[in-house]
Amino acid sequence: MWLSEILDQHCRQRRDAPAVVEGERSLTWLELRSAAHSVAAHLSERGIRHGDRVAVYSRNRLEVIVSYFALAHLGAPFVPVNHAMLPTEFADAAARMDIRHVMGERRPVEKLGLAEDRTTVFDSEEFQKTLVAEQTPPPLAATLDDPLAVLLTSGTTGKPKGVLQTAGALRQMTLSWLAQARADDTVRLLNLNSLSHGSITATFHYVAAGATLHVMREFQPRAVLRQITEHGITHIWMVPQMLRFLMMAVGKDTTVPNVLREIMFGASPMSQELLRDARHAFGCGFRNIYGMTEAGGTFCTWLSDARTEETGSVPLESSGRSVPGIRVEIHDEDGRSLPVGEVGEVCVLALGRMSHYVGDAAETSRTIVDGWVRTGDLGLMDACGYVHLKDRKKDVIKRGGQNVFPAEIEAAIAGFDGVEDAGVIGVPNDVWGEVPLAFVVVAEGSGFSADALLTFLHGRLASYKLPKEARTVTQIPRNAAGKVLRRVLAEQVGGTR
């Protein structure tokens, strides 16, 4: 199977070169394969079989990558889970995704209250011994057509959907990306995005090329700067809000000694001011990444460097052009391709797209139409093939690279005494890009307190989903179908949606 082939190839070609680095800990390619094989043997002894779905519930750390390779060897699809997900949220997702086992850090795993034989704890003495046990794994069980991962995303209800991706699909997306980015084994990639969502596909692109992967458990700007200067980082993968925090640590008009080639960013737009300041500080190229988990990952990109800046050949306000092997078009409501300059839905045709949503055939058929993935994003394509996004059909709020759905917050608010109705929108924020803002209609004489509501929501919503404030209104604008008119709410705060 492909991921095992990657390990075998890199062990032959660069045996003792570093494969994964986390702080003072690291694994060479030989050590990574040995650890993955030992963990695969350990999981097999605990009853994990081909086809069993296994959640990985952790911050970014070396053991996460080992686990992905081990599970891929067994043909047991890994299900990356955001470490900030609440136990109640996890339980719901686990039931719908039919998760059989959970691997991860002690703190989040123990909060689930699962039987010991259903969990594997990274921090445990047993697991740490397993990493270096040099056990022989069971025979390779996976094929390219087997499910490799179930990547959790969010739907219009706010509940995560499971995007099933095969090993063959990831290989196809990797080949497309490497043809575009031309990465090789000289790359040292510092991935600051979570390994628990779609960014894992971009990570594997570079691992497949033989790059050294650097990870950090916590995003700390000054620690990141030390990594850049002390470890010869050539590529960074982050969201614009992280870059903003990084620039605060750098300071105005300061340059940072580095050998960076590219800073890659995605999930939300980057302001031209931030791009200009960061280019001055680091002097490297900047790559915009536009992708979607259902489409298999990244399908559009642009690279802005000294050459393109001089010629002005890259429209920085765009989301880029399609990468090799992937077709991107703008379609109307009937699925017909629109001409240059006309606004419609961004649609993607890619061999590396998802197979389906787990347990949701209806949503799968709405998202994949005649082989095309309908992204839900509205935009146009210019004469040079660059995609320019205009709006989002779905109401997702992108807070610091995390997707937040208003319907989920509204449902939580509805459980607070005195609330009769609620509507939530995203509003611009200099630090996080967007943050949720809640509007509530309260019962007369209820003694409603906005502070009390926000306190109530703590523990019911993950921290990144909490509204920045709650404003009382006399009515939530809704259409004839009863759906919240978020654009009307946005107009009340001077924005549009």
JSON list of C-alpha atoms in Angstrom, two decimals, residues 2-3 5-11 13-15 17-20 29 32 69 170-171 173-189 200-213 234-235 261 264:
[
{"chain": "A", "resi": 2, "resn": "TRP", "atom": "CA", "xyz": [1.15, 3.50, -0.82]},
{"chain": "A", "resi": 3, "resn": "LEU", "atom": "CA", "xyz": [2.08, 4.88, 2.62]},
{"chain": "A", "resi": 5, "resn": "GLU", "atom": "CA", "xyz": [5.81, 2.10, 0.04]},
{"chain": "A", "resi": 6, "resn": "ILE", "atom": "CA", "xyz": [6.76, 5.67, 0.98]},
{"chain": "A", "resi": 7, "resn": "LEU", "atom": "CA", "xyz": [8.46, 4.46, 4.15]},
{"chain": "A", "resi": 8, "resn": "ASP", "atom": "CA", "xyz": [10.25, 1.64, 2.35]},
{"chain": "A", "resi": 9, "resn": "GLN", "atom": "CA", "xyz": [11.52, 3.95, -0.39]},
{"chain": "A", "resi": 10, "resn": "HIS", "atom": "CA", "xyz": [12.80, 6.63, 1.97]},
{"chain": "A", "resi": 11, "resn": "CYS", "atom": "CA", "xyz": [14.43, 4.03, 4.21]},
{"chain": "A", "resi": 13, "resn": "GLN", "atom": "CA", "xyz": [17.32, 6.25, -0.04]},
{"chain": "A", "resi": 14, "resn": "ARG", "atom": "CA", "xyz": [17.85, 8.32, 3.13]},
{"chain": "A", "resi": 15, "resn": "ARG", "atom": "CA", "xyz": [17.89, 5.85, 6.00]},
{"chain": "A", "resi": 17, "resn": "ALA", "atom": "CA", "xyz": [17.97, 11.40, 7.60]},
{"chain": "A", "resi": 18, "resn": "PRO", "atom": "CA", "xyz": [15.39, 12.98, 9.92]},
{"chain": "A", "resi": 19, "resn": "ALA", "atom": "CA", "xyz": [11.79, 12.19, 8.97]},
{"chain": "A", "resi": 20, "resn": "VAL", "atom": "CA", "xyz": [9.79, 13.76, 11.84]},
{"chain": "A", "resi": 29, "resn": "TRP", "atom": "CA", "xyz": [13.18, 7.29, 8.34]},
{"chain": "A", "resi": 32, "resn": "LEU", "atom": "CA", "xyz": [9.79, 6.01, 11.80]},
{"chain": "A", "resi": 69, "resn": "PHE", "atom": "CA", "xyz": [1.44, 5.04, 9.19]},
{"chain": "A", "resi": 170, "resn": "LEU", "atom": "CA", "xyz": [-4.38, 10.68, -1.63]},
{"chain": "A", "resi": 171, "resn": "ARG", "atom": "CA", "xyz": [-1.64, 9.40, -3.92]},
{"chain": "A", "resi": 173, "resn": "MET", "atom": "CA", "xyz": [-3.60, 14.42, -5.04]},
{"chain": "A", "resi": 174, "resn": "THR", "atom": "CA", "xyz": [0.02, 14.13, -3.90]},
{"chain": "A", "resi": 175, "resn": "LEU", "atom": "CA", "xyz": [1.29, 13.60, -7.45]},
{"chain": "A", "resi": 176, "resn": "SER", "atom": "CA", "xyz": [-0.69, 16.64, -8.61]},
{"chain": "A", "resi": 177, "resn": "TRP", "atom": "CA", "xyz": [0.67, 18.82, -5.81]},
{"chain": "A", "resi": 178, "resn": "LEU", "atom": "CA", "xyz": [4.27, 17.74, -6.26]},
{"chain": "A", "resi": 179, "resn": "ALA", "atom": "CA", "xyz": [4.04, 18.50, -9.98]},
{"chain": "A", "resi": 180, "resn": "GLN", "atom": "CA", "xyz": [2.97, 22.02, -8.96]},
{"chain": "A", "resi": 181, "resn": "ALA", "atom": "CA", "xyz": [5.17, 22.72, -5.92]},
{"chain": "A", "resi": 182, "resn": "ARG", "atom": "CA", "xyz": [8.24, 20.68, -6.97]},
{"chain": "A", "resi": 183, "resn": "ALA", "atom": "CA", "xyz": [9.08, 19.71, -3.41]},
{"chain": "A", "resi": 184, "resn": "ASP", "atom": "CA", "xyz": [11.94, 17.29, -2.72]},
{"chain": "A", "resi": 185, "resn": "ASP", "atom": "CA", "xyz": [13.93, 15.80, 0.15]},
{"chain": "A", "resi": 186, "resn": "THR", "atom": "CA", "xyz": [15.71, 19.11, 0.86]},
{"chain": "A", "resi": 187, "resn": "VAL", "atom": "CA", "xyz": [12.45, 20.54, 2.23]},
{"chain": "A", "resi": 188, "resn": "ARG", "atom": "CA", "xyz": [12.08, 21.03, 5.98]},
{"chain": "A", "resi": 189, "resn": "LEU", "atom": "CA", "xyz": [8.38, 21.68, 6.54]},
{"chain": "A", "resi": 200, "resn": "ILE", "atom": "CA", "xyz": [-3.08, 16.23, 6.87]},
{"chain": "A", "resi": 201, "resn": "THR", "atom": "CA", "xyz": [-3.31, 15.69, 3.10]},
{"chain": "A", "resi": 202, "resn": "ALA", "atom": "CA", "xyz": [-0.91, 18.57, 2.43]},
{"chain": "A", "resi": 203, "resn": "THR", "atom": "CA", "xyz": [1.40, 17.15, 5.08]},
{"chain": "A", "resi": 204, "resn": "PHE", "atom": "CA", "xyz": [1.56, 13.77, 3.37]},
{"chain": "A", "resi": 205, "resn": "HIS", "atom": "CA", "xyz": [2.36, 15.45, 0.04]},
{"chain": "A", "resi": 206, "resn": "TYR", "atom": "CA", "xyz": [5.66, 16.66, 1.48]},
{"chain": "A", "resi": 207, "resn": "VAL", "atom": "CA", "xyz": [6.34, 13.47, 3.45]},
{"chain": "A", "resi": 208, "resn": "ALA", "atom": "CA", "xyz": [5.95, 11.55, 0.19]},
{"chain": "A", "resi": 209, "resn": "ALA", "atom": "CA", "xyz": [8.66, 13.76, -1.34]},
{"chain": "A", "resi": 210, "resn": "GLY", "atom": "CA", "xyz": [11.06, 12.83, 1.47]},
{"chain": "A", "resi": 211, "resn": "ALA", "atom": "CA", "xyz": [10.80, 16.15, 3.28]},
{"chain": "A", "resi": 212, "resn": "THR", "atom": "CA", "xyz": [11.53, 16.44, 7.00]},
{"chain": "A", "resi": 213, "resn": "LEU", "atom": "CA", "xyz": [8.34, 17.23, 8.91]},
{"chain": "A", "resi": 234, "resn": "THR", "atom": "CA", "xyz": [12.43, 25.94, 4.32]},
{"chain": "A", "resi": 235, "resn": "HIS", "atom": "CA", "xyz": [8.62, 25.79, 4.26]},
{"chain": "A", "resi": 261, "resn": "ARG", "atom": "CA", "xyz": [11.59, 29.35, 0.50]},
{"chain": "A", "resi": 264, "resn": "MET", "atom": "CA", "xyz": [2.06, 28.59, 2.73]}
]
